[in-house]
Short mmCIF file of C-alpha atoms in Angstrom, two decimals:
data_model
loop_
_atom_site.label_atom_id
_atom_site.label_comp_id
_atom_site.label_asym_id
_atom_site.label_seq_id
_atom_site.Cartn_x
_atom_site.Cartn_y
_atom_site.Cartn_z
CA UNK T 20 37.53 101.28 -82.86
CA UNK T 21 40.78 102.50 -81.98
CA UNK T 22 43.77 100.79 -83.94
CA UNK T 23 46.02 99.29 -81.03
CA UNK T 24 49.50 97.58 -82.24
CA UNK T 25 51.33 94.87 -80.62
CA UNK T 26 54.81 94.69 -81.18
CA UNK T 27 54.99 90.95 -80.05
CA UNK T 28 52.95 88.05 -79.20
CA UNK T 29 54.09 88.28 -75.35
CA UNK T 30 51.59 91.89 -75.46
CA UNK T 31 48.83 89.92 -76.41
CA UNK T 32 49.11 86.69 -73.79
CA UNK T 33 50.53 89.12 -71.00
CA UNK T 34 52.95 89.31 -68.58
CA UNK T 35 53.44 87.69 -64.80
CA UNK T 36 50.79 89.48 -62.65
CA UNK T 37 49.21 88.91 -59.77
CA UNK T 38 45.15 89.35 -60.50
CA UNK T 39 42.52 88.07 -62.39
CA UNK T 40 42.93 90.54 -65.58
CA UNK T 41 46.32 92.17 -67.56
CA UNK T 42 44.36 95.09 -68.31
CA UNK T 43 42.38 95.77 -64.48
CA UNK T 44 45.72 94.79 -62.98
CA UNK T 45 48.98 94.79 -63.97
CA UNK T 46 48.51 97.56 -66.71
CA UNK T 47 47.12 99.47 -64.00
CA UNK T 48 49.70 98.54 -61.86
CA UNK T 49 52.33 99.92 -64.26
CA UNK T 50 50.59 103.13 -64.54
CA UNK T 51 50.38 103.83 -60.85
CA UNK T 52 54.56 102.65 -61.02
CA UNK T 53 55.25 105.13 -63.65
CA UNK T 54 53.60 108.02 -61.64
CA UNK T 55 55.30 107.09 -58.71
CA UNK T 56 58.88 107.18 -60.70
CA UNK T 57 57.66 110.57 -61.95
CA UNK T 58 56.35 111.93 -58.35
CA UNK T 59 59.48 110.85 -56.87
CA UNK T 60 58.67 111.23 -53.41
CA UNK T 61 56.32 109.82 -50.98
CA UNK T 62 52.37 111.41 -51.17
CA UNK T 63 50.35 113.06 -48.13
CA UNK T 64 47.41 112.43 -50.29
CA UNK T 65 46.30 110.50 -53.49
CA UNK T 66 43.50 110.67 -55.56
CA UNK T 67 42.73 108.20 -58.25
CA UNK T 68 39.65 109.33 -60.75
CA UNK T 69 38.74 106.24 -62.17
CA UNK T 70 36.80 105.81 -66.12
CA UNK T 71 34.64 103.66 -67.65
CA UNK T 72 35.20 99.90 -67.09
CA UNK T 73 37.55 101.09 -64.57
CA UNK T 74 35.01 102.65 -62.34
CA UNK T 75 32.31 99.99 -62.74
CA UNK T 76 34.57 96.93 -61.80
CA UNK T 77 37.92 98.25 -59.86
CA UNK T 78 36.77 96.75 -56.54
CA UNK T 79 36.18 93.13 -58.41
CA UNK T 80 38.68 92.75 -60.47
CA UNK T 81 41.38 93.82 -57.73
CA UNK T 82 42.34 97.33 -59.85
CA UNK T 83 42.27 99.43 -56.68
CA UNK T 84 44.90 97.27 -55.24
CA UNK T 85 47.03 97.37 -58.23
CA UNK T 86 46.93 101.10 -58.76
CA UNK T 87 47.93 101.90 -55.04
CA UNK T 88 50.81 99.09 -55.33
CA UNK T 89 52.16 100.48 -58.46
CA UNK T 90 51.62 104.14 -56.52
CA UNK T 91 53.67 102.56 -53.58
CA UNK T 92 56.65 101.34 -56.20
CA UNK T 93 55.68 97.75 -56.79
CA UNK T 94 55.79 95.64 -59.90
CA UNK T 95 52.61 93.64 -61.24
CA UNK T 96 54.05 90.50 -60.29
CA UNK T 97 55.03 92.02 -56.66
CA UNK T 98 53.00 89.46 -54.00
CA UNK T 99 52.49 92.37 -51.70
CA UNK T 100 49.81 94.25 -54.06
CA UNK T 101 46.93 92.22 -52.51
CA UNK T 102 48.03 93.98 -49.19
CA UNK T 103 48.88 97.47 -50.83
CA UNK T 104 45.33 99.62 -49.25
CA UNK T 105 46.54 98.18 -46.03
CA UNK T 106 50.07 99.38 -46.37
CA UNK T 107 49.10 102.92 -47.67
CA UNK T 108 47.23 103.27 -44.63
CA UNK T 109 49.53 102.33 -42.25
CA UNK T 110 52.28 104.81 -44.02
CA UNK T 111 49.95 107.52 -43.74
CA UNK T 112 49.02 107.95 -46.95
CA UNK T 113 45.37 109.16 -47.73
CA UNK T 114 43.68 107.55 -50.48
CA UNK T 115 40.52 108.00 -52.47
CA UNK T 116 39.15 106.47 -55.21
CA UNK T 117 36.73 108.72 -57.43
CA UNK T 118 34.20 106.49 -59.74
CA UNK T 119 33.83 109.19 -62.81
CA UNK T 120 30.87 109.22 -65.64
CA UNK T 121 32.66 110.87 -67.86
CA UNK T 122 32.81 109.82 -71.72
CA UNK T 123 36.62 109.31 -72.16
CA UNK T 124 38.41 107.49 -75.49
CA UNK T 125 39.67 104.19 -73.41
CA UNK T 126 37.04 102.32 -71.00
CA UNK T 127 40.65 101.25 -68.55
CA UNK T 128 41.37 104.84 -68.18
CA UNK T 129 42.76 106.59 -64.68
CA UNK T 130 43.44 110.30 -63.51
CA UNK T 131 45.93 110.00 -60.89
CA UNK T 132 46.56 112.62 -58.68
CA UNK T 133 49.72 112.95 -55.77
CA UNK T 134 49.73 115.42 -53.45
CA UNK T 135 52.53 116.15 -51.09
CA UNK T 136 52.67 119.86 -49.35
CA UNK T 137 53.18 122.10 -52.30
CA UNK T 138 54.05 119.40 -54.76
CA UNK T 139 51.50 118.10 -57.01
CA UNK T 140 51.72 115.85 -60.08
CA UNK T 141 48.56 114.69 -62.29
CA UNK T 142 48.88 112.18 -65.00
CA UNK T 143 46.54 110.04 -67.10
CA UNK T 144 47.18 106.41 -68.13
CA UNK T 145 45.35 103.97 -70.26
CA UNK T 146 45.73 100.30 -69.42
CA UNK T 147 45.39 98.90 -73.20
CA UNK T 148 45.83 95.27 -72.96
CA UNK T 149 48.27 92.81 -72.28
CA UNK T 150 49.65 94.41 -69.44
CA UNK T 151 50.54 97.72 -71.94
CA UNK T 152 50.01 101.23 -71.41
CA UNK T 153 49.58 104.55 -72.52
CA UNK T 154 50.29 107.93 -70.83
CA UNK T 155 47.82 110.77 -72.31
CA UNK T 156 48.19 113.34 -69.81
CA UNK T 157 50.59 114.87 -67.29
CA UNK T 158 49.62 118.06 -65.60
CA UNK T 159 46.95 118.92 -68.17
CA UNK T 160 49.30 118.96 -70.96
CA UNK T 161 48.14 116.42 -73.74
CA UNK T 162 50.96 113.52 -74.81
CA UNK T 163 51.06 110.62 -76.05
CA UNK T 164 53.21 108.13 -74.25
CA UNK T 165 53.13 104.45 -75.09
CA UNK T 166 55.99 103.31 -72.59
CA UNK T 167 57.25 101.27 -75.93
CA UNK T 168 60.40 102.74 -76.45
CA UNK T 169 63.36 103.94 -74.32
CA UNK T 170 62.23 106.65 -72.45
CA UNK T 171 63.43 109.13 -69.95
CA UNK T 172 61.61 111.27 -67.40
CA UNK T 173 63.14 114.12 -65.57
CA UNK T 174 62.08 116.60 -63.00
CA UNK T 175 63.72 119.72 -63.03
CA UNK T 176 63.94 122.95 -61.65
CA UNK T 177 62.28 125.37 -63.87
CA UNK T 178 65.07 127.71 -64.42
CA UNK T 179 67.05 128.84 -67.68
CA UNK T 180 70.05 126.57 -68.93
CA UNK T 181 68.41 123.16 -67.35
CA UNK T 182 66.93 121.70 -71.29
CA UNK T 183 70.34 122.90 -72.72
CA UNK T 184 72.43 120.80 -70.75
CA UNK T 185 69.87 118.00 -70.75
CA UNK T 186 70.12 117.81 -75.00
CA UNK T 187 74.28 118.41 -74.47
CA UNK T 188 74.27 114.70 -72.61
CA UNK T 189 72.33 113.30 -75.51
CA UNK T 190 74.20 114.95 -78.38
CA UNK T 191 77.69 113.93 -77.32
CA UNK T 192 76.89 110.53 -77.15
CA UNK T 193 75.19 110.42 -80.68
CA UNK T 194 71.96 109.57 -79.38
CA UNK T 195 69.17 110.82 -80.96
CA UNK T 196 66.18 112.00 -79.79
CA UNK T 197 62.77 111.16 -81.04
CA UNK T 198 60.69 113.03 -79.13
CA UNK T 199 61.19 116.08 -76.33
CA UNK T 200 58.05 117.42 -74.67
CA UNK T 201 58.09 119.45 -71.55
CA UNK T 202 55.38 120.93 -69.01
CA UNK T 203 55.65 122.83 -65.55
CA UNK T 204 53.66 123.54 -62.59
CA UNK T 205 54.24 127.05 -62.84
CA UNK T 206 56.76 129.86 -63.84
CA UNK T 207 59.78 129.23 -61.67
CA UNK T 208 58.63 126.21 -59.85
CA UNK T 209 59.28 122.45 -61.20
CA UNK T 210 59.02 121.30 -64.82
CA UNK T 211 58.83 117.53 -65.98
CA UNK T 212 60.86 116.88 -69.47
CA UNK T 213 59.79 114.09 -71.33
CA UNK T 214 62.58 112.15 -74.04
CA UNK T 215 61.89 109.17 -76.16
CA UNK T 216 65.45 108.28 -77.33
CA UNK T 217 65.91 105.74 -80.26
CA UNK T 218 68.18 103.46 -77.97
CA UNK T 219 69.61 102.89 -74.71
CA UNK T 220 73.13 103.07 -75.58
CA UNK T 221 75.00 104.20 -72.72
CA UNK T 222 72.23 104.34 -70.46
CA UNK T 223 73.79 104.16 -67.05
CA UNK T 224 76.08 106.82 -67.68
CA UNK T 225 73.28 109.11 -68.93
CA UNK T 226 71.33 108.60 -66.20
CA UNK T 227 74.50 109.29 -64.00
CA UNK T 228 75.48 113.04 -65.62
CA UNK T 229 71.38 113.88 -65.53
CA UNK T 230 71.02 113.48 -61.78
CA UNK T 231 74.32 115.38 -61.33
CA UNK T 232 72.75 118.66 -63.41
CA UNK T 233 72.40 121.75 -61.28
CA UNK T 234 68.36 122.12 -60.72
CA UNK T 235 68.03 118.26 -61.20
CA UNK T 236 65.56 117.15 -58.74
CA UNK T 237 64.32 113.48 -60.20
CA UNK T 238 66.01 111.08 -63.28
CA UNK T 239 63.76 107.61 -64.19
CA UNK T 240 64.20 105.64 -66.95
CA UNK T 241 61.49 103.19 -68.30
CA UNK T 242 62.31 100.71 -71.45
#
């Protein structure tokens, strides 16, 4: 069995959600808001592969719902996600859910996939428990992002210069940076840059100089 750590007794009761289930909805719910945050934009087109306990019961126990609200920028406790299908479809937004048989590690796992002309982002998340999740997966490179600590996600141009002057903003400030991973579409075209920083000291301001980079298309922030 996998080992899975909670850092507090509130992961294990849960947090305010609306559903049945912290796992089938409002960790899903926070996966489909992190890829939104990522994506940036709104989708033509999404396309949610769904594993496990997650394909057998995602009608049921209201999952579908919570993934396309999370997609569309709500919170799990938003009182809209009930209504979120509904709303997709009236934006124009296509939607399809893909029941998978695939063996994967996690039974609550999802393969999310947003489409808009030539931009396309997949990413993988793991509803855990308690509302907590795990990223494993954005655009077929293989992380590991709880979501536990501060984190920042940036979309950038891929062009020379861009990770330099990200690591400048960090440095100055003495904050220290646990983690760095980055992935791209393709040469030349957008790259996402992944930083798990050890606090959030000076956080606004951060955020502020990153969106004002040269090449900077997207800044989000999760803690």
């Amino acid at each position: 069995m996998a080992d899975l750590r909670f850092n507090s007794v509130f992961d294990i009761i849960g947090p305010v959600m609306i559903g049945p289930s912290s796992s089938h909805t409002a960790g899903a719910a926070r996966i489909g808001k992190v890829v939104h945050d990522i994506f940036g934009e709104k989708p033509d087109k999404i396309t949610i592969d769904l594993y496990e306990s997650f394909a057998k019961t995602y009608r049921g126990h209201g999952t579908d719902v919570a993934i396309v609200g999370g997609l569309l920028g709500m919170h799990p406790d938003d009182t809209r996600l009930s209504t979120s299908l509904k709303l997709a479809y009236e934006d124009g937004i296509k939607v399809a859910f893909v029941p998978k048989s695939d063996k994967v590690s996690h039974p609550n796992t999802t393969k999310i996939t947003m489409i808009k002309g030539d931009h396309k982002l997949s990413v993988t998340g793991i509803s855990i428990g308690g509302g907590n999740i795990q990223i494993s997966e954005i655009n077929g490179l293989k992380i590991s992002l709880s979501m536990g600590v501060p984190t920042y996600i940036l979309v950038q141009q891929d062009v020379p210069g861009v990770i330099t002057k990200v690591t400048d903003i960090f440095t100055k400030r003495g904050i220290n940076i646990g983690t760095m991973t980055v992935t791209r579409e393709s040469k030349g075209k957008q790259a996402i840059t992944i930083i798990e920083v050890d606090d959030t000291k000076d956080q606004k301001e951060i955020m502020e100089e990153l969106r004002s980079l040269e090449n900077m298309v997207n800044v989000t922030f999760f803690n």
